[in-house]
């Protein structure tokens, strides 16, 4: 929020049972009731009681299916008269940390419970891979090698299926690294060395997605664009 920065749920993590305050696992809503309460508290803090004409940006894992996106939409509908723009986490990360041109871009998001590699061409998803493992699953002693190996395996898989040279173009430009894994030089340096290319890092990689979503929201509000007609929105 302008003048306030990021607004988070003030009660998150205070419950004796940590599971009760972690309603999203592996990018999926597993406890809709708790998730609804959490979203409601954040909306109260960020939007106040009158939410008329407000716009909410919802980012989701790249390979989240329609069932999971619809579940999130239903929860947001309970917040009141708001418009919702739904976009992938890769598009949000690219908006914040990617170059301004429309050429191919590789986004590597290394989070606590998911690792994703996405190829964007002209702002749209051309290919994507996901591993349901993240920083919280890995042994700290082997984390750099394991995480980098997971990323490289996904990039190689995309390379083998690339018919138009988009992966090559994206690697020449340098991939965008996001998520908590991008905070670790032992991970980012190894990725750059193995891929033979520089990497792009935002100021705070762990908040790249939410800050990119915020930039897209600001653009929507500034230009008066209706969320339903923005490109790349999941159908």
mmCIF file of N, CA and C in Angstrom, residues 99-199:
data_model
loop_
_atom_site.group_PDB
_atom_site.id
_atom_site.type_symbol
_atom_site.label_atom_id
_atom_site.label_comp_id
_atom_site.label_asym_id
_atom_site.label_seq_id
_atom_site.Cartn_x
_atom_site.Cartn_y
_atom_site.Cartn_z
ATOM 1 N N UNK A 99 13.011 -7.754 -17.981
ATOM 2 C CA UNK A 99 13.280 -6.636 -18.890
ATOM 3 C C UNK A 99 11.980 -6.107 -19.477
ATOM 4 N N UNK A 100 12.024 -4.923 -20.056
ATOM 5 C CA UNK A 100 10.799 -4.290 -20.554
ATOM 6 C C UNK A 100 10.407 -4.763 -21.953
ATOM 7 N N UNK A 101 11.301 -5.465 -22.645
ATOM 8 C CA UNK A 101 10.952 -5.902 -23.999
ATOM 9 C C UNK A 101 10.023 -7.111 -23.933
ATOM 10 N N UNK A 102 9.458 -7.473 -25.075
ATOM 11 C CA UNK A 102 8.467 -8.543 -25.122
ATOM 12 C C UNK A 102 9.065 -9.868 -25.594
ATOM 13 N N UNK A 103 10.382 -9.983 -25.614
ATOM 14 C CA UNK A 103 11.012 -11.200 -26.073
ATOM 15 C C UNK A 103 10.857 -12.336 -25.079
ATOM 16 N N UNK A 104 11.435 -13.513 -25.381
ATOM 17 C CA UNK A 104 11.318 -14.665 -24.479
ATOM 18 C C UNK A 104 12.021 -14.401 -23.151
ATOM 19 N N UNK A 105 11.426 -14.908 -22.076
ATOM 20 C CA UNK A 105 11.967 -14.703 -20.735
ATOM 21 C C UNK A 105 11.765 -15.975 -19.924
ATOM 22 N N UNK A 106 12.797 -16.374 -19.201
ATOM 23 C CA UNK A 106 12.728 -17.537 -18.323
ATOM 24 C C UNK A 106 12.615 -17.047 -16.883
ATOM 25 N N UNK A 107 11.609 -17.532 -16.168
ATOM 26 C CA UNK A 107 11.394 -17.167 -14.772
ATOM 27 C C UNK A 107 11.567 -18.413 -13.917
ATOM 28 N N UNK A 108 12.474 -18.353 -12.943
ATOM 29 C CA UNK A 108 12.727 -19.463 -12.029
ATOM 30 C C UNK A 108 12.300 -19.018 -10.635
ATOM 31 N N UNK A 109 11.275 -19.664 -10.099
ATOM 32 C CA UNK A 109 10.720 -19.295 -8.792
ATOM 33 C C UNK A 109 10.981 -20.447 -7.825
ATOM 34 N N UNK A 110 11.830 -20.193 -6.827
ATOM 35 C CA UNK A 110 12.237 -21.229 -5.878
ATOM 36 C C UNK A 110 11.672 -20.894 -4.508
ATOM 37 N N UNK A 111 10.503 -21.443 -4.204
ATOM 38 C CA UNK A 111 9.822 -21.117 -2.966
ATOM 39 C C UNK A 111 9.993 -22.179 -1.899
ATOM 40 N N UNK A 112 9.229 -22.027 -0.825
ATOM 41 C CA UNK A 112 9.348 -22.944 0.305
ATOM 42 C C UNK A 112 8.799 -24.321 -0.022
ATOM 43 N N UNK A 113 7.748 -24.380 -0.851
ATOM 44 C CA UNK A 113 7.093 -25.655 -1.114
ATOM 45 C C UNK A 113 6.958 -25.998 -2.593
ATOM 46 N N UNK A 114 7.316 -25.083 -3.471
ATOM 47 C CA UNK A 114 7.255 -25.327 -4.901
ATOM 48 C C UNK A 114 8.487 -24.742 -5.576
ATOM 49 N N UNK A 115 8.932 -25.388 -6.640
ATOM 50 C CA UNK A 115 9.958 -24.836 -7.507
ATOM 51 C C UNK A 115 9.400 -24.838 -8.919
ATOM 52 N N UNK A 116 9.403 -23.669 -9.578
ATOM 53 C CA UNK A 116 8.787 -23.548 -10.900
ATOM 54 C C UNK A 116 9.758 -22.899 -11.880
ATOM 55 N N UNK A 117 9.735 -23.381 -13.102
ATOM 56 C CA UNK A 117 10.465 -22.756 -14.199
ATOM 57 C C UNK A 117 9.457 -22.497 -15.309
ATOM 58 N N UNK A 118 9.382 -21.241 -15.757
ATOM 59 C CA UNK A 118 8.377 -20.841 -16.745
ATOM 60 C C UNK A 118 9.031 -20.089 -17.885
ATOM 61 N N UNK A 119 8.647 -20.431 -19.098
ATOM 62 C CA UNK A 119 9.091 -19.704 -20.283
ATOM 63 C C UNK A 119 7.944 -18.810 -20.748
ATOM 64 N N UNK A 120 8.198 -17.502 -20.733
ATOM 65 C CA UNK A 120 7.217 -16.528 -21.210
ATOM 66 C C UNK A 120 7.672 -16.000 -22.564
ATOM 67 N N UNK A 121 6.755 -15.928 -23.492
ATOM 68 C CA UNK A 121 7.031 -15.336 -24.801
ATOM 69 C C UNK A 121 5.943 -14.306 -25.072
ATOM 70 N N UNK A 122 6.355 -13.044 -25.198
ATOM 71 C CA UNK A 122 5.372 -11.986 -25.376
ATOM 72 C C UNK A 122 4.438 -11.843 -24.192
ATOM 73 N N UNK A 123 4.934 -12.194 -22.998
ATOM 74 C CA UNK A 123 4.126 -12.085 -21.786
ATOM 75 C C UNK A 123 3.208 -13.256 -21.540
ATOM 76 N N UNK A 124 3.175 -14.216 -22.443
ATOM 77 C CA UNK A 124 2.305 -15.385 -22.289
ATOM 78 C C UNK A 124 3.131 -16.632 -21.996
ATOM 79 N N UNK A 125 2.527 -17.575 -21.301
ATOM 80 C CA UNK A 125 3.216 -18.809 -20.934
ATOM 81 C C UNK A 125 3.356 -19.699 -22.160
ATOM 82 N N UNK A 126 4.609 -19.985 -22.535
ATOM 83 C CA UNK A 126 4.876 -20.879 -23.655
ATOM 84 C C UNK A 126 5.182 -22.296 -23.175
ATOM 85 N N UNK A 127 5.767 -22.415 -21.989
ATOM 86 C CA UNK A 127 6.082 -23.721 -21.423
ATOM 87 C C UNK A 127 6.324 -23.523 -19.932
ATOM 88 N N UNK A 128 6.131 -24.580 -19.161
ATOM 89 C CA UNK A 128 6.327 -24.474 -17.715
ATOM 90 C C UNK A 128 6.579 -25.850 -17.134
ATOM 91 N N UNK A 129 7.362 -25.866 -16.071
ATOM 92 C CA UNK A 129 7.630 -27.084 -15.307
ATOM 93 C C UNK A 129 7.485 -26.751 -13.825
ATOM 94 N N UNK A 130 7.108 -27.770 -13.038
ATOM 95 C CA UNK A 130 6.926 -27.551 -11.604
ATOM 96 C C UNK A 130 7.386 -28.777 -10.838
ATOM 97 N N UNK A 131 8.073 -28.555 -9.730
ATOM 98 C CA UNK A 131 8.454 -29.626 -8.810
ATOM 99 C C UNK A 131 7.832 -29.321 -7.457
ATOM 100 N N UNK A 132 7.141 -30.287 -6.886
ATOM 101 C CA UNK A 132 6.476 -30.070 -5.599
ATOM 102 C C UNK A 132 7.450 -30.293 -4.451
ATOM 103 N N UNK A 133 8.580 -29.666 -4.574
ATOM 104 C CA UNK A 133 9.568 -29.615 -3.500
ATOM 105 C C UNK A 133 10.098 -28.191 -3.446
ATOM 106 N N UNK A 134 10.538 -27.796 -2.279
ATOM 107 C CA UNK A 134 11.055 -26.449 -2.117
ATOM 108 C C UNK A 134 12.048 -26.391 -0.979
ATOM 109 N N UNK A 135 12.328 -25.187 -0.533
ATOM 110 C CA UNK A 135 13.352 -24.983 0.487
ATOM 111 C C UNK A 135 13.041 -25.722 1.777
ATOM 112 N N UNK A 136 11.760 -25.801 2.139
ATOM 113 C CA UNK A 136 11.399 -26.428 3.407
ATOM 114 C C UNK A 136 11.545 -27.941 3.380
ATOM 115 N N UNK A 137 11.685 -28.529 2.187
ATOM 116 C CA UNK A 137 11.797 -29.978 2.070
ATOM 117 C C UNK A 137 13.231 -30.477 2.058
ATOM 118 N N UNK A 138 14.177 -29.588 1.831
ATOM 119 C CA UNK A 138 15.534 -30.012 1.526
ATOM 120 C C UNK A 138 16.441 -29.966 2.748
ATOM 121 N N UNK A 139 17.360 -30.889 2.798
ATOM 122 C CA UNK A 139 18.380 -30.924 3.841
ATOM 123 C C UNK A 139 19.286 -29.708 3.663
ATOM 124 N N UNK A 140 19.428 -28.880 4.700
ATOM 125 C CA UNK A 140 20.271 -27.675 4.559
ATOM 126 C C UNK A 140 21.669 -27.969 4.034
ATOM 127 N N UNK A 141 22.208 -29.126 4.354
ATOM 128 C CA UNK A 141 23.573 -29.442 3.933
ATOM 129 C C UNK A 141 23.670 -29.677 2.433
ATOM 130 N N UNK A 142 22.589 -30.164 1.827
ATOM 131 C CA UNK A 142 22.615 -30.476 0.394
ATOM 132 C C UNK A 142 21.696 -29.565 -0.408
ATOM 133 N N UNK A 143 21.131 -28.548 0.239
ATOM 134 C CA UNK A 143 20.124 -27.696 -0.415
ATOM 135 C C UNK A 143 20.627 -27.083 -1.719
ATOM 136 N N UNK A 144 21.795 -26.439 -1.769
ATOM 137 C CA UNK A 144 22.201 -25.796 -3.023
ATOM 138 C C UNK A 144 22.272 -26.773 -4.190
ATOM 139 N N UNK A 145 22.942 -27.910 -3.993
ATOM 140 C CA UNK A 145 23.109 -28.867 -5.088
ATOM 141 C C UNK A 145 21.769 -29.455 -5.512
ATOM 142 N N UNK A 146 20.919 -29.787 -4.540
ATOM 143 C CA UNK A 146 19.632 -30.402 -4.867
ATOM 144 C C UNK A 146 18.718 -29.424 -5.581
ATOM 145 N N UNK A 147 18.641 -28.201 -5.077
ATOM 146 C CA UNK A 147 17.760 -27.208 -5.673
ATOM 147 C C UNK A 147 18.227 -26.843 -7.077
ATOM 148 N N UNK A 148 19.507 -26.610 -7.235
ATOM 149 C CA UNK A 148 20.040 -26.272 -8.556
ATOM 150 C C UNK A 148 19.839 -27.434 -9.525
ATOM 151 N N UNK A 149 20.035 -28.670 -9.065
ATOM 152 C CA UNK A 149 19.802 -29.829 -9.920
ATOM 153 C C UNK A 149 18.366 -29.918 -10.383
ATOM 154 N N UNK A 150 17.426 -29.602 -9.483
ATOM 155 C CA UNK A 150 16.003 -29.607 -9.846
ATOM 156 C C UNK A 150 15.712 -28.568 -10.923
ATOM 157 N N UNK A 151 16.268 -27.371 -10.749
ATOM 158 C CA UNK A 151 16.059 -26.305 -11.735
ATOM 159 C C UNK A 151 16.660 -26.687 -13.081
ATOM 160 N N UNK A 152 17.870 -27.201 -13.068
ATOM 161 C CA UNK A 152 18.542 -27.553 -14.326
ATOM 162 C C UNK A 152 17.803 -28.668 -15.051
ATOM 163 N N UNK A 153 17.282 -29.635 -14.315
ATOM 164 C CA UNK A 153 16.520 -30.716 -14.951
ATOM 165 C C UNK A 153 15.303 -30.160 -15.686
ATOM 166 N N UNK A 154 14.627 -29.178 -15.080
ATOM 167 C CA UNK A 154 13.444 -28.596 -15.719
ATOM 168 C C UNK A 154 13.827 -27.776 -16.948
ATOM 169 N N UNK A 155 14.916 -27.023 -16.844
ATOM 170 C CA UNK A 155 15.374 -26.235 -17.989
ATOM 171 C C UNK A 155 15.765 -27.149 -19.145
ATOM 172 N N UNK A 156 16.484 -28.237 -18.841
ATOM 173 C CA UNK A 156 16.876 -29.188 -19.886
ATOM 174 C C UNK A 156 15.668 -29.814 -20.554
ATOM 175 N N UNK A 157 14.641 -30.150 -19.757
ATOM 176 C CA UNK A 157 13.424 -30.720 -20.321
ATOM 177 C C UNK A 157 12.743 -29.743 -21.271
ATOM 178 N N UNK A 158 12.704 -28.468 -20.913
ATOM 179 C CA UNK A 158 12.117 -27.451 -21.783
ATOM 180 C C UNK A 158 12.968 -27.248 -23.030
ATOM 181 N N UNK A 159 14.289 -27.305 -22.859
ATOM 182 C CA UNK A 159 15.209 -27.139 -23.998
ATOM 183 C C UNK A 159 14.957 -28.217 -25.048
ATOM 184 N N UNK A 160 14.782 -29.474 -24.586
ATOM 185 C CA UNK A 160 14.577 -30.584 -25.520
ATOM 186 C C UNK A 160 13.289 -30.430 -26.328
ATOM 187 N N UNK A 161 12.299 -29.732 -25.781
ATOM 188 C CA UNK A 161 11.026 -29.572 -26.471
ATOM 189 C C UNK A 161 10.888 -28.219 -27.163
ATOM 190 N N UNK A 162 11.935 -27.419 -27.098
ATOM 191 C CA UNK A 162 11.898 -26.080 -27.706
ATOM 192 C C UNK A 162 12.106 -26.197 -29.212
ATOM 193 N N UNK A 163 11.113 -25.798 -29.978
ATOM 194 C CA UNK A 163 11.179 -25.923 -31.436
ATOM 195 C C UNK A 163 11.497 -24.594 -32.126
ATOM 196 N N UNK A 164 11.482 -23.503 -31.398
ATOM 197 C CA UNK A 164 11.612 -22.194 -32.032
ATOM 198 C C UNK A 164 12.763 -21.357 -31.459
ATOM 199 N N UNK A 165 13.584 -21.958 -30.625
ATOM 200 C CA UNK A 165 14.733 -21.231 -30.095
ATOM 201 C C UNK A 165 14.401 -20.255 -28.989
ATOM 202 N N UNK A 166 13.193 -20.352 -28.401
ATOM 203 C CA UNK A 166 12.810 -19.390 -27.366
ATOM 204 C C UNK A 166 13.647 -19.557 -26.107
ATOM 205 N N UNK A 167 13.941 -20.813 -25.742
ATOM 206 C CA UNK A 167 14.759 -21.049 -24.551
ATOM 207 C C UNK A 167 16.158 -20.458 -24.739
ATOM 208 N N UNK A 168 16.723 -20.634 -25.915
ATOM 209 C CA UNK A 168 18.052 -20.077 -26.174
ATOM 210 C C UNK A 168 18.031 -18.559 -26.032
ATOM 211 N N UNK A 169 17.011 -17.929 -26.600
ATOM 212 C CA UNK A 169 16.904 -16.480 -26.488
ATOM 213 C C UNK A 169 16.725 -16.022 -25.062
ATOM 214 N N UNK A 170 15.929 -16.778 -24.283
ATOM 215 C CA UNK A 170 15.691 -16.418 -22.886
ATOM 216 C C UNK A 170 16.966 -16.562 -22.059
ATOM 217 N N UNK A 171 17.746 -17.603 -22.338
ATOM 218 C CA UNK A 171 18.985 -17.806 -21.578
ATOM 219 C C UNK A 171 20.022 -16.748 -21.915
ATOM 220 N N UNK A 172 20.073 -16.324 -23.176
ATOM 221 C CA UNK A 172 21.008 -15.247 -23.531
ATOM 222 C C UNK A 172 20.674 -13.962 -22.776
ATOM 223 N N UNK A 173 19.391 -13.740 -22.566
ATOM 224 C CA UNK A 173 18.942 -12.544 -21.845
ATOM 225 C C UNK A 173 19.211 -12.660 -20.351
ATOM 226 N N UNK A 174 19.167 -13.890 -19.842
ATOM 227 C CA UNK A 174 19.370 -14.125 -18.412
ATOM 228 C C UNK A 174 18.049 -14.375 -17.714
ATOM 229 N N UNK A 175 17.920 -15.503 -16.992
ATOM 230 C CA UNK A 175 16.661 -15.806 -16.311
ATOM 231 C C UNK A 175 16.419 -14.905 -15.105
ATOM 232 N N UNK A 176 15.152 -14.677 -14.807
ATOM 233 C CA UNK A 176 14.744 -13.980 -13.588
ATOM 234 C C UNK A 176 14.643 -15.012 -12.474
ATOM 235 N N UNK A 177 15.327 -14.786 -11.366
ATOM 236 C CA UNK A 177 15.260 -15.686 -10.219
ATOM 237 C C UNK A 177 14.434 -15.039 -9.119
ATOM 238 N N UNK A 178 13.467 -15.795 -8.609
ATOM 239 C CA UNK A 178 12.569 -15.281 -7.573
ATOM 240 C C UNK A 178 12.410 -16.328 -6.479
ATOM 241 N N UNK A 179 11.773 -15.913 -5.389
ATOM 242 C CA UNK A 179 11.544 -16.817 -4.272
ATOM 243 C C UNK A 179 12.696 -16.817 -3.288
ATOM 244 N N UNK A 180 12.474 -17.497 -2.165
ATOM 245 C CA UNK A 180 13.476 -17.525 -1.110
ATOM 246 C C UNK A 180 14.791 -18.138 -1.541
ATOM 247 N N UNK A 181 14.749 -19.079 -2.491
ATOM 248 C CA UNK A 181 15.989 -19.687 -2.964
ATOM 249 C C UNK A 181 16.907 -18.695 -3.636
ATOM 250 N N UNK A 182 16.318 -17.639 -4.208
ATOM 251 C CA UNK A 182 17.122 -16.622 -4.890
ATOM 252 C C UNK A 182 17.835 -15.698 -3.909
ATOM 253 N N UNK A 183 17.568 -15.846 -2.625
ATOM 254 C CA UNK A 183 18.275 -15.069 -1.611
ATOM 255 C C UNK A 183 19.636 -15.671 -1.290
ATOM 256 N N UNK A 184 19.874 -16.891 -1.781
ATOM 257 C CA UNK A 184 21.095 -17.606 -1.423
ATOM 258 C C UNK A 184 22.116 -17.522 -2.550
ATOM 259 N N UNK A 185 23.238 -16.839 -2.321
ATOM 260 C CA UNK A 185 24.277 -16.746 -3.349
ATOM 261 C C UNK A 185 24.814 -18.114 -3.777
ATOM 262 N N UNK A 186 24.835 -19.093 -2.850
ATOM 263 C CA UNK A 186 25.344 -20.414 -3.225
ATOM 264 C C UNK A 186 24.427 -21.098 -4.233
ATOM 265 N N UNK A 187 23.158 -20.681 -4.287
ATOM 266 C CA UNK A 187 22.222 -21.203 -5.280
ATOM 267 C C UNK A 187 22.297 -20.392 -6.566
ATOM 268 N N UNK A 188 22.220 -19.070 -6.434
ATOM 269 C CA UNK A 188 22.182 -18.226 -7.637
ATOM 270 C C UNK A 188 23.488 -18.289 -8.421
ATOM 271 N N UNK A 189 24.631 -18.317 -7.715
ATOM 272 C CA UNK A 189 25.922 -18.391 -8.406
ATOM 273 C C UNK A 189 26.058 -19.715 -9.156
ATOM 274 N N UNK A 190 25.553 -20.774 -8.539
ATOM 275 C CA UNK A 190 25.678 -22.083 -9.179
ATOM 276 C C UNK A 190 24.773 -22.169 -10.408
ATOM 277 N N UNK A 191 23.572 -21.600 -10.325
ATOM 278 C CA UNK A 191 22.681 -21.589 -11.489
ATOM 279 C C UNK A 191 23.316 -20.805 -12.633
ATOM 280 N N UNK A 192 23.855 -19.623 -12.324
ATOM 281 C CA UNK A 192 24.491 -18.806 -13.361
ATOM 282 C C UNK A 192 25.665 -19.538 -13.996
ATOM 283 N N UNK A 193 26.454 -20.222 -13.175
ATOM 284 C CA UNK A 193 27.627 -20.928 -13.689
ATOM 285 C C UNK A 193 27.218 -22.120 -14.561
ATOM 286 N N UNK A 194 26.212 -22.882 -14.103
ATOM 287 C CA UNK A 194 25.794 -24.068 -14.855
ATOM 288 C C UNK A 194 25.097 -23.696 -16.164
ATOM 289 N N UNK A 195 24.333 -22.608 -16.165
ATOM 290 C CA UNK A 195 23.644 -22.189 -17.377
ATOM 291 C C UNK A 195 24.545 -21.351 -18.280
ATOM 292 N N UNK A 196 25.655 -20.855 -17.731
ATOM 293 C CA UNK A 196 26.564 -20.046 -18.518
ATOM 294 C C UNK A 196 25.998 -18.701 -18.901
ATOM 295 N N UNK A 197 25.216 -18.120 -18.009
ATOM 296 C CA UNK A 197 24.581 -16.836 -18.311
ATOM 297 C C UNK A 197 24.398 -16.035 -17.030
ATOM 298 N N UNK A 198 24.369 -14.706 -17.095
ATOM 299 C CA UNK A 198 24.037 -13.912 -15.904
ATOM 300 C C UNK A 198 22.583 -14.171 -15.501
ATOM 301 N N UNK A 199 22.276 -13.888 -14.261
ATOM 302 C CA UNK A 199 20.900 -14.031 -13.779
ATOM 303 C C UNK A 199 20.390 -12.679 -13.317
#
